[in-house]
Amino acid sequence: QVQLVESGGGLVQAGGSLRLSCAASGLTFESFHMAWFRQFPGKEREGVSCVNRNGKITYYAGSVEGRFTISRDNAKSTLYLQMDSLKPEDTATYYCAVLESAACYDTWTPNRVNYWGHGTQVTISS
């Protein structure tokens, strides 16, 4: 049974930083492209960042590029999202996701997700 457990969310002031973690189990972690999505209230989930199997290729949504960094530790089966220079508009629920096939090289949209984490709330105060 695949489990993805996110942690690291919370409340910080604008300009601050947070590091999200996603501990994966029940799958061969290094075999999958991974991603972070976020969801604003009343909106559909949107892709934030994805990473390929060995962690050397990454992609970012334009709204976070230069401020967020995705990484993975295959030995620990853990995915990370370092979020710096946070803005109030980054306030959302953040989800860890296992992508199908090599989706990070193509389109990494919610319909390309095999498994979702439960989500962690990130709130940025102004």
mmCIF file of C-alpha atoms in Angstrom:
data_model
loop_
_atom_site.group_PDB
_atom_site.id
_atom_site.type_symbol
_atom_site.label_atom_id
_atom_site.label_comp_id
_atom_site.label_asym_id
_atom_site.label_seq_id
_atom_site.Cartn_x
_atom_site.Cartn_y
_atom_site.Cartn_z
ATOM 1 C CA GLN A 1 0.000 0.000 0.000
ATOM 2 C CA VAL A 2 1.490 3.302 -1.107
ATOM 3 C CA GLN A 3 1.649 6.007 1.541
ATOM 4 C CA LEU A 4 2.848 9.579 1.164
ATOM 5 C CA VAL A 5 3.081 11.572 4.373
ATOM 6 C CA GLU A 6 3.771 15.285 4.112
ATOM 7 C CA SER A 7 5.129 17.411 6.936
ATOM 8 C CA GLY A 8 6.648 20.835 7.449
ATOM 9 C CA GLY A 9 3.687 23.069 6.725
ATOM 10 C CA GLY A 10 2.723 25.904 9.028
ATOM 11 C CA LEU A 11 2.272 29.641 9.451
ATOM 12 C CA VAL A 12 5.084 32.023 8.574
ATOM 13 C CA GLN A 13 5.387 35.686 7.732
ATOM 14 C CA ALA A 14 5.874 36.928 4.205
ATOM 15 C CA GLY A 15 9.509 36.701 3.206
ATOM 16 C CA GLY A 16 10.085 33.652 5.379
ATOM 17 C CA SER A 17 10.903 30.067 4.517
ATOM 18 C CA LEU A 18 9.464 26.617 4.998
ATOM 19 C CA ARG A 19 10.707 23.169 4.045
ATOM 20 C CA LEU A 20 8.139 20.545 3.204
ATOM 21 C CA SER A 21 8.963 16.854 3.384
ATOM 22 C CA CYS A 22 7.138 13.873 1.958
ATOM 23 C CA ALA A 23 8.011 10.435 3.279
ATOM 24 C CA ALA A 24 7.047 7.693 0.842
ATOM 25 C CA SER A 25 6.496 4.015 1.531
ATOM 26 C CA GLY A 26 5.014 1.027 -0.277
ATOM 27 C CA LEU A 27 6.710 1.785 -3.567
ATOM 28 C CA THR A 28 10.154 1.736 -5.172
ATOM 29 C CA PHE A 29 10.649 5.445 -4.660
ATOM 30 C CA GLU A 30 13.599 5.879 -7.003
ATOM 31 C CA SER A 31 11.585 4.469 -9.896
ATOM 32 C CA PHE A 32 9.117 7.341 -10.006
ATOM 33 C CA HIS A 33 8.991 10.951 -11.040
ATOM 34 C CA MET A 34 7.645 12.962 -8.124
ATOM 35 C CA ALA A 35 5.891 16.294 -7.807
ATOM 36 C CA TRP A 36 4.417 18.884 -5.493
ATOM 37 C CA PHE A 37 0.994 20.365 -6.203
ATOM 38 C CA ARG A 38 -0.970 22.960 -4.316
ATOM 39 C CA GLN A 39 -4.611 23.826 -4.021
ATOM 40 C CA PHE A 40 -6.176 27.165 -3.237
ATOM 41 C CA PRO A 41 -9.667 27.244 -1.677
ATOM 42 C CA GLY A 42 -12.282 26.714 -4.346
ATOM 43 C CA LYS A 43 -9.685 26.013 -7.019
ATOM 44 C CA GLU A 44 -8.321 22.911 -8.686
ATOM 45 C CA ARG A 45 -4.903 21.574 -7.785
ATOM 46 C CA GLU A 46 -2.017 23.044 -9.729
ATOM 47 C CA GLY A 47 1.494 21.826 -10.292
ATOM 48 C CA VAL A 48 4.240 23.545 -8.318
ATOM 49 C CA SER A 49 7.309 21.511 -9.183
ATOM 50 C CA CYS A 50 8.398 18.082 -10.356
ATOM 51 C CA VAL A 51 11.598 16.074 -10.309
ATOM 52 C CA ASN A 52 12.835 13.099 -12.298
ATOM 53 C CA ARG A 53 13.974 9.788 -10.861
ATOM 54 C CA ASN A 54 17.569 10.708 -10.042
ATOM 55 C CA GLY A 55 16.782 14.248 -8.951
ATOM 56 C CA LYS A 56 18.872 15.926 -11.615
ATOM 57 C CA ILE A 57 16.040 17.324 -13.734
ATOM 58 C CA THR A 58 13.488 19.622 -12.205
ATOM 59 C CA TYR A 59 10.693 21.871 -13.434
ATOM 60 C CA TYR A 60 8.837 24.682 -11.725
ATOM 61 C CA ALA A 61 5.677 26.654 -12.198
ATOM 62 C CA GLY A 62 6.476 30.193 -13.214
ATOM 63 C CA SER A 63 4.962 31.591 -10.037
ATOM 64 C CA VAL A 64 7.501 29.809 -7.830
ATOM 65 C CA GLU A 65 10.600 29.579 -10.011
ATOM 66 C CA GLY A 66 13.604 31.089 -8.293
ATOM 67 C CA ARG A 67 11.958 30.870 -4.868
ATOM 68 C CA PHE A 68 11.196 27.145 -4.449
ATOM 69 C CA THR A 69 13.581 24.202 -4.778
ATOM 70 C CA ILE A 70 12.490 20.602 -5.161
ATOM 71 C CA SER A 71 14.811 17.774 -4.217
ATOM 72 C CA ARG A 72 14.710 14.122 -3.287
ATOM 73 C CA ASP A 73 16.704 11.659 -1.237
ATOM 74 C CA ASN A 74 16.171 8.237 -2.771
ATOM 75 C CA ALA A 75 18.019 6.517 0.054
ATOM 76 C CA LYS A 76 15.439 7.908 2.472
ATOM 77 C CA SER A 77 12.470 7.677 0.066
ATOM 78 C CA THR A 78 11.764 11.311 0.803
ATOM 79 C CA LEU A 79 10.782 14.260 -1.361
ATOM 80 C CA TYR A 80 11.422 17.861 -0.303
ATOM 81 C CA LEU A 81 10.265 21.325 -1.230
ATOM 82 C CA GLN A 82 12.323 24.226 0.075
ATOM 83 C CA MET A 83 10.203 27.366 -0.107
ATOM 84 C CA ASP A 84 11.925 30.727 0.304
ATOM 85 C CA SER A 85 10.771 34.320 -0.078
ATOM 86 C CA LEU A 86 7.252 33.193 0.656
ATOM 87 C CA LYS A 87 4.340 35.409 -0.312
ATOM 88 C CA PRO A 88 0.768 35.542 0.976
ATOM 89 C CA GLU A 89 -0.364 34.219 -2.404
ATOM 90 C CA ASP A 90 1.547 31.005 -1.686
ATOM 91 C CA THR A 91 -1.025 30.201 1.000
ATOM 92 C CA ALA A 92 -2.518 26.845 0.023
ATOM 93 C CA THR A 93 -2.644 23.171 0.851
ATOM 94 C CA TYR A 94 0.426 21.460 -0.583
ATOM 95 C CA TYR A 95 0.335 17.873 -1.820
ATOM 96 C CA CYS A 96 3.069 15.386 -2.583
ATOM 97 C CA ALA A 97 2.397 13.193 -5.616
ATOM 98 C CA VAL A 98 3.737 10.172 -7.457
ATOM 99 C CA LEU A 99 3.601 10.819 -11.194
ATOM 100 C CA GLU A 100 2.801 8.223 -13.802
ATOM 101 C CA SER A 101 5.418 7.182 -16.310
ATOM 102 C CA ALA A 102 7.892 10.009 -17.053
ATOM 103 C CA ALA A 103 5.332 12.763 -16.632
ATOM 104 C CA CYS A 104 7.877 15.271 -15.338
ATOM 105 C CA TYR A 105 9.377 15.312 -18.833
ATOM 106 C CA ASP A 106 6.006 15.973 -20.401
ATOM 107 C CA THR A 107 2.941 17.401 -18.694
ATOM 108 C CA TRP A 108 2.678 17.007 -14.957
ATOM 109 C CA THR A 109 -0.963 17.764 -14.344
ATOM 110 C CA PRO A 110 -3.258 16.268 -11.691
ATOM 111 C CA ASN A 111 -4.535 13.661 -14.148
ATOM 112 C CA ARG A 112 -0.964 12.311 -14.439
ATOM 113 C CA VAL A 113 -0.807 11.495 -10.725
ATOM 114 C CA ASN A 114 -0.864 7.887 -9.530
ATOM 115 C CA TYR A 115 -0.856 8.609 -5.790
ATOM 116 C CA TRP A 116 -1.511 11.643 -3.603
ATOM 117 C CA GLY A 117 -0.419 12.538 -0.115
ATOM 118 C CA HIS A 118 -2.922 13.862 2.398
ATOM 119 C CA GLY A 119 -1.690 17.439 2.096
ATOM 120 C CA THR A 120 -0.128 19.970 4.454
ATOM 121 C CA GLN A 121 -1.364 23.512 5.014
ATOM 122 C CA VAL A 122 0.954 26.429 4.317
ATOM 123 C CA THR A 123 -0.212 29.861 5.461
ATOM 124 C CA ILE A 124 1.744 33.035 4.801
ATOM 125 C CA SER A 125 0.811 36.163 6.700
ATOM 126 C CA SER A 126 1.408 39.619 5.287
#
